[in-house]
PDB file of C-alpha atoms in Angstrom:
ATOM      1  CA  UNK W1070     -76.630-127.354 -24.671  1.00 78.00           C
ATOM      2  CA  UNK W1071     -74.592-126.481 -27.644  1.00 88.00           C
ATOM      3  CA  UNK W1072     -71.517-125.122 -25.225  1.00 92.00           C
ATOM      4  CA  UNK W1073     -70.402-126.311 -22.059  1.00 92.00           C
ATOM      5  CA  UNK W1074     -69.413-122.785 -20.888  1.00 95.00           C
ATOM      6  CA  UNK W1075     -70.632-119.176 -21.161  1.00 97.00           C
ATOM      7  CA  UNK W1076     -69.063-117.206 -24.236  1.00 97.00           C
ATOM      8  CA  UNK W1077     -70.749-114.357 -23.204  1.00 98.00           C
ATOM      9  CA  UNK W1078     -70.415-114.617 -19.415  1.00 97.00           C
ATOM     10  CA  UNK W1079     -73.704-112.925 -16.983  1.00 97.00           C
ATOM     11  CA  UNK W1080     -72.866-109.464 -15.858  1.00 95.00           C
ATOM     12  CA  UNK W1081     -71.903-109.219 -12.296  1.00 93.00           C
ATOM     13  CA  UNK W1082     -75.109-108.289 -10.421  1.00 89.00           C
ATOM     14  CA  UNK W1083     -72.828-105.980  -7.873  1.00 89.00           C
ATOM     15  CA  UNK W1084     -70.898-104.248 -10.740  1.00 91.00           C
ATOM     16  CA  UNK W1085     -73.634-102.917 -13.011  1.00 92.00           C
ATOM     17  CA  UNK W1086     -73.222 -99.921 -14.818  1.00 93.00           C
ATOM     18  CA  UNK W1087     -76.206 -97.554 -14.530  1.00 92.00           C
ATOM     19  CA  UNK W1088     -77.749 -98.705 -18.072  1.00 94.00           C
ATOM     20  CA  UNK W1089     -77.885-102.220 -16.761  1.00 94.00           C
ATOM     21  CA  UNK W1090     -78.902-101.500 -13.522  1.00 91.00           C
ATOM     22  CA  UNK W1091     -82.005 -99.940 -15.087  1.00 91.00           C
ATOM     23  CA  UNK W1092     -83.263-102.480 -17.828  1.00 93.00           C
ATOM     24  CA  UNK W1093     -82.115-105.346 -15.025  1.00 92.00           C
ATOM     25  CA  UNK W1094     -84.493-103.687 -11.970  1.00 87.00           C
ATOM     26  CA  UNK W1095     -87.902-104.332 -13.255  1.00 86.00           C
ATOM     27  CA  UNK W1096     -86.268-108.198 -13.757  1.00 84.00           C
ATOM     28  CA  UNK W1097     -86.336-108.810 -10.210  1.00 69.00           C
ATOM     29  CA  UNK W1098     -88.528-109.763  -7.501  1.00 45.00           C
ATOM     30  CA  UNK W1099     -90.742-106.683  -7.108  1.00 42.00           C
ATOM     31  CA  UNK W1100     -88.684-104.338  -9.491  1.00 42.00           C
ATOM     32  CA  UNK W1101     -85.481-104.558  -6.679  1.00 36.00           C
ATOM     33  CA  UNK W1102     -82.329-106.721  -8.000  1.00 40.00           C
ATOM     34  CA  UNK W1103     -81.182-107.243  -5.284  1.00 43.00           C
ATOM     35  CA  UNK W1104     -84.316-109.069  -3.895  1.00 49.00           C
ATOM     36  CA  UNK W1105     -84.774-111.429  -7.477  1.00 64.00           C
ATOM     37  CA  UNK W1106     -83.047-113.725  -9.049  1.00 81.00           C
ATOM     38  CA  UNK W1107     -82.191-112.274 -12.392  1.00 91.00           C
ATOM     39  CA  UNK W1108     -82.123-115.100 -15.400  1.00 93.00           C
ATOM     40  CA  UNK W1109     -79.221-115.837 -16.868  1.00 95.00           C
ATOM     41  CA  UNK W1110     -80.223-114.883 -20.272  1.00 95.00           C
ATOM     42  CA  UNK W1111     -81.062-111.421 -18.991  1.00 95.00           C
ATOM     43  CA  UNK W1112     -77.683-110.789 -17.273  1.00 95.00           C
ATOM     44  CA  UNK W1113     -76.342-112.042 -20.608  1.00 97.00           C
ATOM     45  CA  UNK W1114     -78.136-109.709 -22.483  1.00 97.00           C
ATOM     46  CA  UNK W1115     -77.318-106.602 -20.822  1.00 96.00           C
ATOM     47  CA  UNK W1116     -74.067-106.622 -21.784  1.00 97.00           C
ATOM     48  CA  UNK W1117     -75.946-104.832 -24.897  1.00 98.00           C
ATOM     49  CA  UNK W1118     -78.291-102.998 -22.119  1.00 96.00           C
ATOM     50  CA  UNK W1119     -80.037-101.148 -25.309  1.00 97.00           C
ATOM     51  CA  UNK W1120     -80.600-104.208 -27.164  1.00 97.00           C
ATOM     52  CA  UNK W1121     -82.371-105.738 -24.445  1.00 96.00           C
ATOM     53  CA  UNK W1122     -84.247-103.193 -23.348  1.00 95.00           C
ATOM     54  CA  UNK W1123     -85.752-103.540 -27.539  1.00 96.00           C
ATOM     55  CA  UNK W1124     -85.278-106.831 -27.010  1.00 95.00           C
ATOM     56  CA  UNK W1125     -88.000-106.977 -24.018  1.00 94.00           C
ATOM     57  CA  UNK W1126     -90.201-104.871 -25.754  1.00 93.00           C
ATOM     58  CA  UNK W1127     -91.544-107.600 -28.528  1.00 94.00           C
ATOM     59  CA  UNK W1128     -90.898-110.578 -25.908  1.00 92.00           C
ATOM     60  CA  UNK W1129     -93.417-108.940 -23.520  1.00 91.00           C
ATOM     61  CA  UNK W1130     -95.861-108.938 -26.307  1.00 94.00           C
ATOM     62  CA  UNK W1131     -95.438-112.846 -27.141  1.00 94.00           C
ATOM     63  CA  UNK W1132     -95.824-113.658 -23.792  1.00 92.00           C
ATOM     64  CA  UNK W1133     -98.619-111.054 -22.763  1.00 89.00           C
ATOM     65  CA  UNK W1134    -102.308-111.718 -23.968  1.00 92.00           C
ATOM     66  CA  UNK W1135    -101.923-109.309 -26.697  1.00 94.00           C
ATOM     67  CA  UNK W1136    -100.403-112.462 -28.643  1.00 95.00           C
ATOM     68  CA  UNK W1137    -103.690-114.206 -29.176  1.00 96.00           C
ATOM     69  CA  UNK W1138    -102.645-117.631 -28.876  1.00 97.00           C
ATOM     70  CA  UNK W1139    -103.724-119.053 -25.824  1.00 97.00           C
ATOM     71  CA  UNK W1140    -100.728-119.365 -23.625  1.00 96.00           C
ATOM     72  CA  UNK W1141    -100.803-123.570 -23.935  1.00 98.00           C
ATOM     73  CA  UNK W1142    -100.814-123.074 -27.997  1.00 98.00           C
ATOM     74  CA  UNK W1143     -97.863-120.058 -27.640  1.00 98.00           C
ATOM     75  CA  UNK W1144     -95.949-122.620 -25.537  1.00 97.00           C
ATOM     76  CA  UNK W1145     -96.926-125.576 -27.842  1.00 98.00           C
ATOM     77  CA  UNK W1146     -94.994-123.203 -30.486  1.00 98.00           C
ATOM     78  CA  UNK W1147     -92.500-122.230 -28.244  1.00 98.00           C
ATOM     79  CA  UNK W1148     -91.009-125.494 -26.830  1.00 98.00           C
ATOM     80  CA  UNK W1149     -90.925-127.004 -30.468  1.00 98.00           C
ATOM     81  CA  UNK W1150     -88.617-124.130 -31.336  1.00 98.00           C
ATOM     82  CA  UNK W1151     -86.621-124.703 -28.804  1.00 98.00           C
ATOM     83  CA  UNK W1152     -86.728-128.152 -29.920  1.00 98.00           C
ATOM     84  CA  UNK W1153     -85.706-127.821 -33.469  1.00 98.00           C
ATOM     85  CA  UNK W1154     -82.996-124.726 -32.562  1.00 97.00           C
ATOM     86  CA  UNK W1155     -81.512-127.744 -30.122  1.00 97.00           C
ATOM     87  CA  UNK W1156     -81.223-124.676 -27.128  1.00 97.00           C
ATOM     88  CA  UNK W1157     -81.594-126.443 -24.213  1.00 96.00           C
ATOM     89  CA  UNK W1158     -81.705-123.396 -22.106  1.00 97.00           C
ATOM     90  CA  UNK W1159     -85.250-123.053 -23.779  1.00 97.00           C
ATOM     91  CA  UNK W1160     -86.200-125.857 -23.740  1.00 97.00           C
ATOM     92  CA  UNK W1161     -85.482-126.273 -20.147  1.00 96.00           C
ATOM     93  CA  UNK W1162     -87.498-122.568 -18.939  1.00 94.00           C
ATOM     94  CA  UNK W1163     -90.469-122.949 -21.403  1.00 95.00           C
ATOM     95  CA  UNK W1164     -91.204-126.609 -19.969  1.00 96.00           C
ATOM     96  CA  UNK W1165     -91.631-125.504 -16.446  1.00 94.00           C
ATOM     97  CA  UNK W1166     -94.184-122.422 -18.599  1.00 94.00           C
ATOM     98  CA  UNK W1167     -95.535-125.130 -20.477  1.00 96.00           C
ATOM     99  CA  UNK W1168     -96.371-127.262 -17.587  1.00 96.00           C
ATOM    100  CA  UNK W1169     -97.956-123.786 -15.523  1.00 94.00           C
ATOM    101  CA  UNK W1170    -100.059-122.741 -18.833  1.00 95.00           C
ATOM    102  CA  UNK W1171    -101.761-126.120 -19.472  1.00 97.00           C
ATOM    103  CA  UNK W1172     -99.497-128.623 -20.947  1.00 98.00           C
ATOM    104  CA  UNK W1173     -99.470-132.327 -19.660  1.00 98.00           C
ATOM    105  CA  UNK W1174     -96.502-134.520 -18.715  1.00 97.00           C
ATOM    106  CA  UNK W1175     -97.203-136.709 -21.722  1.00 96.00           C
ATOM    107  CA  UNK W1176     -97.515-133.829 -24.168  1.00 97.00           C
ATOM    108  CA  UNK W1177     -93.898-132.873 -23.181  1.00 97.00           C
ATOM    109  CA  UNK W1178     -92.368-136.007 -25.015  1.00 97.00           C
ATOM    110  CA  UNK W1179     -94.581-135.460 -27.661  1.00 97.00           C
ATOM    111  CA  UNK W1180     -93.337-132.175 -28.935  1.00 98.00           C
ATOM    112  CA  UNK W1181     -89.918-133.618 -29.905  1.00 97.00           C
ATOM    113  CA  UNK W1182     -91.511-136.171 -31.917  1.00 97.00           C
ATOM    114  CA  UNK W1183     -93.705-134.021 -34.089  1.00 96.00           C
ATOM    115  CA  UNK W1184     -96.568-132.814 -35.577  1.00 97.00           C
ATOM    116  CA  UNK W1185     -97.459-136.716 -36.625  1.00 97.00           C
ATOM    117  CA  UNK W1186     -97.234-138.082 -32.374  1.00 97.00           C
ATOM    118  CA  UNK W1187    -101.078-138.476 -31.648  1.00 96.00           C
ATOM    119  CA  UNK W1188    -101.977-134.544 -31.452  1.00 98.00           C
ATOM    120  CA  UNK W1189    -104.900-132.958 -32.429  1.00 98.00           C
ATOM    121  CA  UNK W1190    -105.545-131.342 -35.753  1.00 98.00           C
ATOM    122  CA  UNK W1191    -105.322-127.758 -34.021  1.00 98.00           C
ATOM    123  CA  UNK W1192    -101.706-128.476 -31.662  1.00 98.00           C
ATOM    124  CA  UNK W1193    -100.347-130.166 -35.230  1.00 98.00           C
ATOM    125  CA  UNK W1194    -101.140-127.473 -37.282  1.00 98.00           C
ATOM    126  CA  UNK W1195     -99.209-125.819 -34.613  1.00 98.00           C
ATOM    127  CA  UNK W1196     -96.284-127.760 -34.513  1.00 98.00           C
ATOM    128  CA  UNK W1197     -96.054-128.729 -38.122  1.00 98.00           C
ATOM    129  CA  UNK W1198     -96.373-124.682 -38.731  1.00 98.00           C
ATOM    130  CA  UNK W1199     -92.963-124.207 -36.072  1.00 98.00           C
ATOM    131  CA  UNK W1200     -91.627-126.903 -37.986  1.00 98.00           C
ATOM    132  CA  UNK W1201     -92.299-125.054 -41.519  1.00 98.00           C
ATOM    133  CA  UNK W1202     -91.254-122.079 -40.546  1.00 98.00           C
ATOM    134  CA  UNK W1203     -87.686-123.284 -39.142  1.00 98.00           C
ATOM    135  CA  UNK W1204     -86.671-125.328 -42.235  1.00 98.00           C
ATOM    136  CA  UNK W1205     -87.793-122.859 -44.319  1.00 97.00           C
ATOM    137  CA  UNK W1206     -89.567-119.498 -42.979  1.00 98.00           C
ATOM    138  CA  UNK W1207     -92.537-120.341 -44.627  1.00 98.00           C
ATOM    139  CA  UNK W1208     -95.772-121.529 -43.927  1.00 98.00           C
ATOM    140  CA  UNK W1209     -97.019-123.673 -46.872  1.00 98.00           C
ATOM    141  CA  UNK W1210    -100.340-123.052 -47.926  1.00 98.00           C
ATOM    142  CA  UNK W1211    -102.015-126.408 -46.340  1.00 98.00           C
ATOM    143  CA  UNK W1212    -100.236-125.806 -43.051  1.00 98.00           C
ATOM    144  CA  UNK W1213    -101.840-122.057 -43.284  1.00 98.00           C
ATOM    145  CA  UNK W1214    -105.053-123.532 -44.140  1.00 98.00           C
ATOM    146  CA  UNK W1215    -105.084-125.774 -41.238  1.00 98.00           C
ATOM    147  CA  UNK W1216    -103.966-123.252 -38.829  1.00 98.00           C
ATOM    148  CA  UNK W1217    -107.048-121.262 -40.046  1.00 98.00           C
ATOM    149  CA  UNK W1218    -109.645-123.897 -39.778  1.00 98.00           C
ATOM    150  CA  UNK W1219    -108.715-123.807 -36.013  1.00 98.00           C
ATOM    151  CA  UNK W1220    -107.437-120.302 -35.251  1.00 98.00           C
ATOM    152  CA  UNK W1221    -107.822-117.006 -36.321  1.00 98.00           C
ATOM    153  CA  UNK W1222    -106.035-114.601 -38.782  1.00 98.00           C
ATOM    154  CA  UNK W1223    -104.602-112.641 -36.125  1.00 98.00           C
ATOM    155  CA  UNK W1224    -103.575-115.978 -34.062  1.00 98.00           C
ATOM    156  CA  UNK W1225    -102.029-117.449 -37.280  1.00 98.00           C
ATOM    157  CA  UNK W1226    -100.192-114.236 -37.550  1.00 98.00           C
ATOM    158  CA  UNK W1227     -98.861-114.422 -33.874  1.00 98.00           C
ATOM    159  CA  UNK W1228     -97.955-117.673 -34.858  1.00 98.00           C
ATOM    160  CA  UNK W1229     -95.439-116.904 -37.136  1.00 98.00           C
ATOM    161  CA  UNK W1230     -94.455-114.152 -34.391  1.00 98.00           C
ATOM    162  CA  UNK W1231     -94.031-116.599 -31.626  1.00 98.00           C
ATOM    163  CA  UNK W1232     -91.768-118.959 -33.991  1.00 98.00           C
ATOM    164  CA  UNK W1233     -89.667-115.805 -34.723  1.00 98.00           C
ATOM    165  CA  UNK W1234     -89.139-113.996 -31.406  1.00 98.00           C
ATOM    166  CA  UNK W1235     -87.802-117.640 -29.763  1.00 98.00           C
ATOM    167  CA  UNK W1236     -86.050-118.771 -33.130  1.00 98.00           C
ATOM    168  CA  UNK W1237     -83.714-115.226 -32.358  1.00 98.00           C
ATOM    169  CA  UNK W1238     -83.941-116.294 -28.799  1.00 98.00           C
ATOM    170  CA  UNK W1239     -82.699-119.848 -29.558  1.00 98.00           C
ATOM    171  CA  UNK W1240     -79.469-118.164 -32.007  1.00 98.00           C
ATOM    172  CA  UNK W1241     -78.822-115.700 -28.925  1.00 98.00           C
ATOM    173  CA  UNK W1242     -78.815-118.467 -26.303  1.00 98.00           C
ATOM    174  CA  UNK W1243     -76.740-120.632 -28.286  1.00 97.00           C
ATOM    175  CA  UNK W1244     -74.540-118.662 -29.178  1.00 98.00           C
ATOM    176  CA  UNK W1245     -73.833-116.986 -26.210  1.00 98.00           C
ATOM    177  CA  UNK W1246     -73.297-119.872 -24.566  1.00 97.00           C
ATOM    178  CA  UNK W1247     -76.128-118.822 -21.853  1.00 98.00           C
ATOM    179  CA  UNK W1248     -76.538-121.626 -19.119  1.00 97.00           C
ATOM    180  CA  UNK W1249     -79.075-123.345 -16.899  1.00 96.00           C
ATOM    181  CA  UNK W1250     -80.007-121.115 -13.919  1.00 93.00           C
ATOM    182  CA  UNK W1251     -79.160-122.749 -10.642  1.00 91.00           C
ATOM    183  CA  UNK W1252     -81.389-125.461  -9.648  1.00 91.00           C
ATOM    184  CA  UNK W1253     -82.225-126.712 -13.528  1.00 92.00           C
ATOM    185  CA  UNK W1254     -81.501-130.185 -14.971  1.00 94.00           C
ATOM    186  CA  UNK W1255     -80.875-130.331 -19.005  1.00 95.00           C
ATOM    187  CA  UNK W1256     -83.297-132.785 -20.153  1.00 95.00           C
ATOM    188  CA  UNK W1257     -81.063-135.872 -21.344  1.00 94.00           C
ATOM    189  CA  UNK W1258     -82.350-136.044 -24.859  1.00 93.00           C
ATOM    190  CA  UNK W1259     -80.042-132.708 -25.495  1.00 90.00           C
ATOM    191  CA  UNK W1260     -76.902-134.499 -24.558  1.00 79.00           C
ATOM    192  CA  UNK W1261     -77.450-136.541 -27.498  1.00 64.00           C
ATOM    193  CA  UNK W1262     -77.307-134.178 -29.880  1.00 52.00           C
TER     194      UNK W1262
END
């Protein structure tokens, strides 16, 4: 975690203004606030209850199947962002994903080592693209070539999406200062940093 504390504290789920009452109901359990827990980077969020609502908009489409990256590969892309942007908020959500959409235990370890820690040519493509694209927002032309040879255009594309949407993600956590929801452990290896 890059700050101990929220900058940007979580709205107050019993003193909601009527703009964050709506973009915050379909967040809960069955559309009702009251009844779900709410994520902390949501009730962050609506502080800007327009922004978020935007802000939901593309997310639900990199985690929906019209992103055509199976949901292991999005998450492959995912955690390494996380990763790299050093947002252990992220990190700490998308492993629990991760795990649910196919990831193994040992795989885990392995994205904060690389595209080079015993992966196949199709998840290194992957990870060496996330790492491309956050040193420099680019793809190189191999890296593009080897996401091809294993993926689609369209998937390659949504690649570069995926890396994007949780790159902003990663700056807005950050620097917000959003923290673990209750019940979450940082993973130690973020301490270090």
């Amino acid at each position: 975690m890059r700050l101990n504390e929220p900058r940007v504290r979580p709205v107050n789920m019993d003193a909601l203004t009527p703009d964050q009452a709506e973009v915050l109901a379909p967040l809960g359990a069955g559309g009702v606030i009251p009844a779900g827990r709410v994520l902390n980077i949501f009730r962050t969020l609506a502080h800007a209850p327009k922004a978020l609502k935007a802000f939901l908009t593309w997310g639900n489409y990199i985690l929906s199947k019209k992103n055509d990256l199976p949901a292991r590969e999005r998450e492959i892309v995912i955690l390494r962002t996380g990763w790299l942007c050093r947002s252990g908020y992220e990190w700490t959500q998308h492993v629990e994903i991760g795990l649910r959409c196919g990831l193994t235990p040992d795989e885990i370890p392995r994205l904060k080592a690389g595209p080079d820690a015993g992966w196949s040519p199709a998840d290194a493509a992957l990870v060496r693209a996330a790492d491309e694209l956050h040193a420099d927002q680019f793809v190189s032309t191999p890296t593009w070539a080897a996401l091809l040879a294993h993926f689609g255009e369209k998937q390659a594309m949504d690649v570069v999406f995926t890396a994007g949407q949780y790159t902003q993600v990663c700056m807005m956590l950050n620097s917000f200062g959003v923290q673990l929801d209750d019940g979450q452990t940082l993973d130690p290896d973020f301490a270090k940093a």
